[in-house]
PDB file of C-alpha atoms in Angstrom:
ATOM      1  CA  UNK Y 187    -131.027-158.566-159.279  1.00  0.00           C
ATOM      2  CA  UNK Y 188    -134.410-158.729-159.196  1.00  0.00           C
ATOM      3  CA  UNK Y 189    -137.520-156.190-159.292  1.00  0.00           C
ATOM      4  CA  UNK Y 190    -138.286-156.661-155.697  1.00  0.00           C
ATOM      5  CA  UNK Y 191    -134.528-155.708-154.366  1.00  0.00           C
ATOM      6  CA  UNK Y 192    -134.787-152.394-154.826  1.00  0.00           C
ATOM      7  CA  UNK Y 193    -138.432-152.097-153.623  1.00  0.00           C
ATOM      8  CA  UNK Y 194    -137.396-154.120-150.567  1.00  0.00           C
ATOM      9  CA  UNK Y 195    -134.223-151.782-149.448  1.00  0.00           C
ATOM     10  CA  UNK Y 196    -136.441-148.481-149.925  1.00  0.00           C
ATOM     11  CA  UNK Y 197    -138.896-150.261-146.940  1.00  0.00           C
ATOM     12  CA  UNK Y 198    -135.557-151.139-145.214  1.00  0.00           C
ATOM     13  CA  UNK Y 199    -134.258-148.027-145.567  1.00  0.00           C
ATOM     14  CA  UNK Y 200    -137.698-145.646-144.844  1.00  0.00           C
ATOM     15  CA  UNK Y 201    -138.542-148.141-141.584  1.00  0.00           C
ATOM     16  CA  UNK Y 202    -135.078-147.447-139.923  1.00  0.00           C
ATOM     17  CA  UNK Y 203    -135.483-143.631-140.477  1.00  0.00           C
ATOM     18  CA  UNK Y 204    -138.703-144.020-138.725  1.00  0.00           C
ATOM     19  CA  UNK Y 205    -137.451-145.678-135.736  1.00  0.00           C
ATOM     20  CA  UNK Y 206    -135.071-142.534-135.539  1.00  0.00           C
ATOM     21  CA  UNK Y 207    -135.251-141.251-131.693  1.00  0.00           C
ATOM     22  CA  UNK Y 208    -137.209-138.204-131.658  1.00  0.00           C
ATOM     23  CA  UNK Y 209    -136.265-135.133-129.872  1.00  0.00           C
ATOM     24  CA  UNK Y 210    -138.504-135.404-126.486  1.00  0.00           C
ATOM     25  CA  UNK Y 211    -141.251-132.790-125.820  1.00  0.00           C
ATOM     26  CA  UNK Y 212    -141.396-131.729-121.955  1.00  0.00           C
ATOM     27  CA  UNK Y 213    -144.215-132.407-120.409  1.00  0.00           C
ATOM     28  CA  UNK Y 214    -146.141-129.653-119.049  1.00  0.00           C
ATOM     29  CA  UNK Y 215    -148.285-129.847-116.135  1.00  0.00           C
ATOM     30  CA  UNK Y 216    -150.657-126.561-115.846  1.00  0.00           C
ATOM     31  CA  UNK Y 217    -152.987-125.755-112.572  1.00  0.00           C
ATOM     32  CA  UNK Y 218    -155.943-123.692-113.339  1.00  0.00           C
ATOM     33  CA  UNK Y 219    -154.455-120.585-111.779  1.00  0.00           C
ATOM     34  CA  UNK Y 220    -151.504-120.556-114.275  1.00  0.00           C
ATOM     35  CA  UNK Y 221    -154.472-119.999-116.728  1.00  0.00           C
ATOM     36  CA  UNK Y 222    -155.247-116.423-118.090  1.00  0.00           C
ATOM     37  CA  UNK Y 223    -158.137-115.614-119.459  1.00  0.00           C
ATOM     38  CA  UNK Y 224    -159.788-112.776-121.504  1.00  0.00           C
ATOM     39  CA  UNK Y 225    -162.602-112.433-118.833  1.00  0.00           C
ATOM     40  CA  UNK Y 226    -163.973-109.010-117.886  1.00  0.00           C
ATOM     41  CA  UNK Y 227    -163.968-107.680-114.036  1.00  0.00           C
ATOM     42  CA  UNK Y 228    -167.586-108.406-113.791  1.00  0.00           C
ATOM     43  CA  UNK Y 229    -167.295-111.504-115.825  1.00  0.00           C
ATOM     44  CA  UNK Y 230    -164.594-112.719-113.642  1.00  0.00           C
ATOM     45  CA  UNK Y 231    -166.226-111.473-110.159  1.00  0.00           C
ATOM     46  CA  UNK Y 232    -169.299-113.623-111.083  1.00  0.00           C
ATOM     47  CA  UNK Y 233    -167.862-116.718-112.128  1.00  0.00           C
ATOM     48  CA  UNK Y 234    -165.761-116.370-108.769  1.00  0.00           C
ATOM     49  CA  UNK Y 235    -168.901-115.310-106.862  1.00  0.00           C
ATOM     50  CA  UNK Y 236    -170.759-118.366-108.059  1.00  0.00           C
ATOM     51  CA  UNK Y 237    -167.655-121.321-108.078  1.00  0.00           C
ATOM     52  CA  UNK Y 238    -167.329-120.205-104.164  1.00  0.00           C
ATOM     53  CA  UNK Y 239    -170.550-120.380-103.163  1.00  0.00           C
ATOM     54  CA  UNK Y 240    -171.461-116.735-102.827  1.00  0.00           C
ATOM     55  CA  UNK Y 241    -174.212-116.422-105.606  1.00  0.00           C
ATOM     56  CA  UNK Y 242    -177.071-119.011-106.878  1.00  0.00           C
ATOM     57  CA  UNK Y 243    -177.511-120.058-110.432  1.00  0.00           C
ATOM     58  CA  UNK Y 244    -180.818-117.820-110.279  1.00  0.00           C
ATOM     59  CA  UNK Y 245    -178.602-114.988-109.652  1.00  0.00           C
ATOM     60  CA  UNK Y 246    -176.682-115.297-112.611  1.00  0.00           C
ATOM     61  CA  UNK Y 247    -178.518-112.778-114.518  1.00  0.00           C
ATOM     62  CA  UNK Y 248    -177.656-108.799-114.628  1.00  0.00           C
ATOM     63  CA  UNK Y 249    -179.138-108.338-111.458  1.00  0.00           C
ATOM     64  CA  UNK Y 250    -176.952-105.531-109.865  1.00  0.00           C
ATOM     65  CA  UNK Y 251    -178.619-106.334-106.522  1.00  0.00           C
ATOM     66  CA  UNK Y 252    -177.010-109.871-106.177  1.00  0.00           C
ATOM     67  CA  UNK Y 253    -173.949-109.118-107.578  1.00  0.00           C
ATOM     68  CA  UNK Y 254    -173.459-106.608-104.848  1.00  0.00           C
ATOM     69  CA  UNK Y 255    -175.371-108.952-102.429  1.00  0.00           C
ATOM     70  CA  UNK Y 256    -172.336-111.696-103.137  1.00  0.00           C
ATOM     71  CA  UNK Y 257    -169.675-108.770-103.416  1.00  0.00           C
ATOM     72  CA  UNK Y 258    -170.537-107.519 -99.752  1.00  0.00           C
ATOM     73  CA  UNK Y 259    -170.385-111.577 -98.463  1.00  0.00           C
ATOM     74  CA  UNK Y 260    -166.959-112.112 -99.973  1.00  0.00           C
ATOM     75  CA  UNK Y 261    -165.494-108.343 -98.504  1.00  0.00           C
ATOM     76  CA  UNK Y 262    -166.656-109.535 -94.736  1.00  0.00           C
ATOM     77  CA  UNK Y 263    -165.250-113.052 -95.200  1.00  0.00           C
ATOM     78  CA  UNK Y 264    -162.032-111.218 -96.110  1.00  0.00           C
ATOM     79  CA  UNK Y 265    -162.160-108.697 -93.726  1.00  0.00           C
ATOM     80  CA  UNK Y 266    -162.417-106.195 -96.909  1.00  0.00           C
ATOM     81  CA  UNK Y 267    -164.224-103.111 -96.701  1.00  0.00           C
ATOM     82  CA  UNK Y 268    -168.047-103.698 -97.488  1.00  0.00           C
ATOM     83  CA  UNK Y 269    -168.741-101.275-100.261  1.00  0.00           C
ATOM     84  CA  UNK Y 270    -170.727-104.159-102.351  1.00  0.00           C
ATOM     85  CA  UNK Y 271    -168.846-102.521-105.308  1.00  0.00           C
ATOM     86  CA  UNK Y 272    -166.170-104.609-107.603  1.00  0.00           C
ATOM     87  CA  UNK Y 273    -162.693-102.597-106.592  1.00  0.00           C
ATOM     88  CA  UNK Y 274    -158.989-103.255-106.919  1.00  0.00           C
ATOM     89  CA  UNK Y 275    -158.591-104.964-103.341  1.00  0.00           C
ATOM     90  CA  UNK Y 276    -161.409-107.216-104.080  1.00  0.00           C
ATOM     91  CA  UNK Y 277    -160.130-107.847-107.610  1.00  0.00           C
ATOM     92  CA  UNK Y 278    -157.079-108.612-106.339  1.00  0.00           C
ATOM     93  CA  UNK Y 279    -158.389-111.160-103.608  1.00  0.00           C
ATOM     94  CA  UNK Y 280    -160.199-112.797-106.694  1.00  0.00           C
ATOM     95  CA  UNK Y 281    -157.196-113.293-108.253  1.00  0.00           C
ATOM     96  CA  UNK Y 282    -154.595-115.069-105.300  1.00  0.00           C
ATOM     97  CA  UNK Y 283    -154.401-118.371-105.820  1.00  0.00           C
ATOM     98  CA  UNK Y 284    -156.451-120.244-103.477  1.00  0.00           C
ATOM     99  CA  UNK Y 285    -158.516-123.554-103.076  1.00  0.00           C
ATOM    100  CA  UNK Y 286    -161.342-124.822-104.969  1.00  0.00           C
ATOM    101  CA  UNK Y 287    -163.539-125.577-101.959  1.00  0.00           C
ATOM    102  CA  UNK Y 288    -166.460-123.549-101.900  1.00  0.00           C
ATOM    103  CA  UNK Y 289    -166.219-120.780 -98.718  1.00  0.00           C
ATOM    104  CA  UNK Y 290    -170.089-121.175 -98.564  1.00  0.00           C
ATOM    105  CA  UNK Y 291    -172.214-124.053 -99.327  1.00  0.00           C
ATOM    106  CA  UNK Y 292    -174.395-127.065 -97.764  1.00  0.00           C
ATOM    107  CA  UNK Y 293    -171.774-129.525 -95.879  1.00  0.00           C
ATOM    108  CA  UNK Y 294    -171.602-131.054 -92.581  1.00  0.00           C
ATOM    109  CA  UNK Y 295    -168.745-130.918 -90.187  1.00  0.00           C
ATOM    110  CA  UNK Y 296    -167.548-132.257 -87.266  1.00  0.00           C
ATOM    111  CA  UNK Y 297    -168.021-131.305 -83.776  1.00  0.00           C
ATOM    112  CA  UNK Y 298    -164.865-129.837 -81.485  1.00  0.00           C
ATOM    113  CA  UNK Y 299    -161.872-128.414 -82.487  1.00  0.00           C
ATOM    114  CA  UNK Y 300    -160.714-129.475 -86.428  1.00  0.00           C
ATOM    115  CA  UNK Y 301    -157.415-126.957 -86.267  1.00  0.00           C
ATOM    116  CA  UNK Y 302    -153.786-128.768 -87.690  1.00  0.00           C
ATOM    117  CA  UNK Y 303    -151.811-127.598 -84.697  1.00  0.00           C
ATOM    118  CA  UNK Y 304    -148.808-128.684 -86.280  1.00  0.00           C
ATOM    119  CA  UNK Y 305    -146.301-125.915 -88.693  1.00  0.00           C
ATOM    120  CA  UNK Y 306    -144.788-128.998 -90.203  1.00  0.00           C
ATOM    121  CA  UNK Y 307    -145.800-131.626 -92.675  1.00  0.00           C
ATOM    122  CA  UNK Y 308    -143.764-134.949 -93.665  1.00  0.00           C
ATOM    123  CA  UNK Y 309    -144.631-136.254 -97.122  1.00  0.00           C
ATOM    124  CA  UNK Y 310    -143.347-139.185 -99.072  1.00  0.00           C
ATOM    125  CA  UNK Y 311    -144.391-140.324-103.210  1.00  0.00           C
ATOM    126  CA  UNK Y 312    -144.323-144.575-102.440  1.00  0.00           C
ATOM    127  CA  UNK Y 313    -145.036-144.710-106.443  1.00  0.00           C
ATOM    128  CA  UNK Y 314    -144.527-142.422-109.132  1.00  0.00           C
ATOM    129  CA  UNK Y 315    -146.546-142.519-112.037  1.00  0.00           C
ATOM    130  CA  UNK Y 316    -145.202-144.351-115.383  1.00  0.00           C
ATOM    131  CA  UNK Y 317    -147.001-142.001-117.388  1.00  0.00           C
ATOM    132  CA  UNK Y 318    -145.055-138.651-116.435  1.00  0.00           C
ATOM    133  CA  UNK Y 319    -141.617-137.882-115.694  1.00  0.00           C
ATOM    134  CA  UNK Y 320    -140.356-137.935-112.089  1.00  0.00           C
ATOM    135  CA  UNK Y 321    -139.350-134.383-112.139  1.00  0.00           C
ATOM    136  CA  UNK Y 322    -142.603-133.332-113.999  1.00  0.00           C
ATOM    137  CA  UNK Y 323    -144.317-134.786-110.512  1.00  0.00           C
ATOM    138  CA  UNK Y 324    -142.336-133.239-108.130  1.00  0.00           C
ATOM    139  CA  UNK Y 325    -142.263-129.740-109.868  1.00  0.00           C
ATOM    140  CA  UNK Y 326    -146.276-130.374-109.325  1.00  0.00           C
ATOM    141  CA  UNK Y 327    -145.977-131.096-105.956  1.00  0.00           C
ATOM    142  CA  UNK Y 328    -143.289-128.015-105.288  1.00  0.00           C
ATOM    143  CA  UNK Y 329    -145.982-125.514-107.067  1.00  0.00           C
ATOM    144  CA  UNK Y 330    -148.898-127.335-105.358  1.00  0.00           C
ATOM    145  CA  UNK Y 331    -147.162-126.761-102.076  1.00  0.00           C
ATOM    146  CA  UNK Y 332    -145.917-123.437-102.722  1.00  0.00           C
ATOM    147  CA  UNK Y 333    -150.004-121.965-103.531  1.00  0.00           C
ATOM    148  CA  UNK Y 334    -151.115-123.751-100.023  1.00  0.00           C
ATOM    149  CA  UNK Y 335    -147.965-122.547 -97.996  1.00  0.00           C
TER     150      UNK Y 335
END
C-alpha cells in the first residue's frame, strides 16, 4: 500500500459527504406590507404622507403646518374627518394594505370613462419561473390577490 492510498480515500470519502442532499430551506417571498417596522406615528404618517404624494421633499422638515396640511388632504380623500391631527382612524388607514401608486402626483390620463365594469378576472401563469418553487409563486399571487380584492 502506498502513501497516497490513504490520502486518496479521505478525498473519496470527504467529497461524497459533501454531495450529501441537504435539507431544503423554503423560500420565502415577503411584500412590503408584511414588513414591521420600529417607526413612530409621526415618523410613519410622514413617510406615508410623502410616498403618496401628499407632502413635498421641502416639507420634510418639523414643520407642523405641512404635516397637518398633508394630514387634512389624506382625511378628505378618505372621507375621514378633517381634524389635520394624526388619530387612530387615520393611523389605521395608514396602515391597510394598499397600492404603491401615488393618490396625488403629476400624470396624464385618458379621456372618458376608465372604470373595469367587470367583478370577475381570468388569469393564467404560461411560464413559471425556474428560479422559485411553483407553490412559492402561486402563494404570491393568492396574497397579491387577496390585498387588491
Amino acid at each position: 500500500m502506498s502513501p497516497r492510498q490513504p490520502l486518496v480515500l479521505v478525498f473519496l470519502v470527504l467529497g461524497c459527504c459533501s454531495a450529501a442532499p441537504r435539507p431544503h430551506k423554503p423560500t420565502v417571498v415577503v411584500f412590503p406590507g408584511d414588513l414591521r417596522t420600529n417607526l413612530t406615528d409621526k415618523q410613519l404618517a410622514e413617510e406615508y404622507l410623502f410616498r403618496y404624494g401628499y407632502t413635498q421633499v421641502a416639507e420634510l422638515s418639523d414643520d407642523k403646518q405641512s404635516l397637518s396640511r398633508g394630514l387634512r388632504l389624506l382625511q378628505r380623500r378618505l372621507a375621514l374627518p378633517e381634524t389635520g391631527e394624526l388619530d387612530k382612524t387615520t393611523l389605521e388607514a395608514m396602515r391597510a394594505p394598499r397600492c404603491g401608486v401615488p393618490d396625488l402626483g403629476k400624470f396624464q390620463t385618458f379621456e372618458g370613462d376608465l372604470k373595469w365594469h367587470h367583478n370577475d378576472i381570468t388569469y393564467w401563469i404560461q411560464n413559471y419561473s425556474e428560479d422559485l418553487p411553483r407553490d412559492v409563486i402561486d402563494d404570491a399571487f393568492a396574497r397579491a390577490f387577496a390585498v387588491w380584492s
